[in-house]
């Protein structure tokens, strides 16, 4: 009877140990998933911000071209009043728009995120 009780206690201890390992493994997987999701969200926010800046620059450029065309179409004998429609600003160096990741962050990015990153960086470089 004592041996049987001891066997049950040993089995219970082994089951508890296995459960703790499983819980720890699941916790690590969840933490990794949350971290990757956070990085993906941050990357998407940065990409969206860059795209919005490019859209604004394109709109300013369009407005400037239209203003120039209007001025050219006016009678040349008339003095042309110039008004600034917007200022087109461009970064001075590539690093101003470059998004960088640490080696650790890069490892947890999904393949799609890495491809998106490369696309955006090539566009910025061009």
C-alpha positions as a printed Julia matrix, in Angstrom:
126×3 Matrix{Float64}:
  0.0    0.0     0.0
  2.84   2.42    0.87
  4.6    1.62   -2.41
  1.42   2.31   -4.36
  0.93   5.65   -2.59
  4.56   6.58   -3.29
  4.14   5.58   -6.95
  1.08   7.81   -7.27
  2.92  10.72   -5.65
  5.87  10.23   -8.01
  3.57  10.12  -11.03
  1.76  13.22   -9.81
  5.09  15.05   -9.38
  6.15  14.0   -12.9
  2.85  15.17  -14.38
  3.16  18.51  -12.57
  6.71  18.93  -13.86
  5.56  18.21  -17.45
  2.7   20.67  -17.07
  5.07  23.38  -15.82
  7.35  22.8   -18.83
  4.37  23.0   -21.18
  3.13  26.2   -19.57
  6.6   27.74  -19.78
  6.87  26.77  -23.45
  3.45  28.22  -24.25
  4.3   31.4   -22.34
  7.51  31.81  -24.36
  5.66  31.24  -27.64
  3.0   33.79  -26.72
  5.63  36.34  -25.68
  7.49  35.83  -28.96
  4.27  36.18  -30.94
  3.36  39.39  -29.12
  6.84  40.82  -29.71
  6.7   39.95  -33.42
  3.23  41.48  -33.68
  4.45  44.65  -31.99
  7.4   44.9   -34.39
  5.11  44.28  -37.37
  2.73  46.98  -36.16
  5.58  49.43  -35.64
  6.99  48.67  -39.1
  3.59  49.19  -40.69
  3.17  52.5   -38.86
  6.57  53.67  -40.12
  5.77  52.6   -43.69
  2.38  54.34  -43.57
  4.05  57.49  -42.26
  6.59  57.45  -45.08
  3.87  56.87  -47.67
  1.84  59.79  -46.29
  4.89  62.04  -46.5
  5.43  60.98  -50.12
  1.77  61.66  -50.93
  2.01  65.12  -49.35
  5.19  65.87  -51.3
  3.55  64.7   -54.52
  0.52  66.91  -53.85
  2.76  69.93  -53.16
  4.7   69.26  -56.33
  1.46  68.99  -58.31
  0.24  72.3   -56.87
  3.54  73.98  -57.72
  3.46  72.71  -61.3
 -0.13  73.89  -61.72
  0.77  77.32  -60.36
  3.69  77.58  -62.78
  1.5   76.52  -65.69
 -1.1   79.14  -64.76
  1.56  81.82  -64.56
  2.97  80.85  -67.95
 -0.48  80.98  -69.55
 -1.14  84.54  -68.36
 -0.35  87.48  -70.57
  3.39  88.09  -70.36
  2.95  91.87  -70.35
  1.1   91.61  -67.08
  3.29  91.39  -63.99
  2.92  87.97  -62.48
  2.27  87.83  -58.79
  3.92  84.82  -57.31
  2.5   83.08  -54.33
  3.94  80.11  -52.62
  1.59  77.15  -52.65
  3.76  74.93  -50.47
  7.31  74.07  -49.73
  8.64  70.84  -51.1
 11.0   69.41  -48.55
 13.29  66.52  -49.18
 15.57  64.78  -46.74
 19.18  65.72  -47.09
 20.58  62.25  -46.58
 19.3   58.71  -46.95
 19.64  58.08  -43.22
 16.88  60.65  -42.58
 14.31  58.24  -44.0
 16.03  54.93  -43.35
 14.38  52.53  -40.93
 16.82  50.26  -39.16
 16.39  47.11  -37.12
 18.71  45.47  -34.67
 19.88  41.97  -35.51
 17.51  40.64  -32.85
 14.52  42.55  -34.27
 15.35  41.44  -37.82
 15.33  37.77  -36.78
 11.76  37.96  -35.48
 10.32  39.65  -38.59
  8.24  37.51  -40.93
  9.35  37.01  -44.52
  6.59  39.35  -45.79
  7.72  42.09  -43.42
 11.32  41.75  -44.58
 10.2   41.97  -48.23
  8.08  45.05  -47.47
 11.03  46.61  -45.65
 13.31  46.01  -48.64
 10.75  47.47  -51.08
 10.32  50.64  -49.02
 14.05  51.08  -48.48
 14.76  50.69  -52.22
 12.06  53.28  -53.0
 13.56  55.66  -50.45
 17.02  55.15  -51.87
 15.86  55.85  -55.42
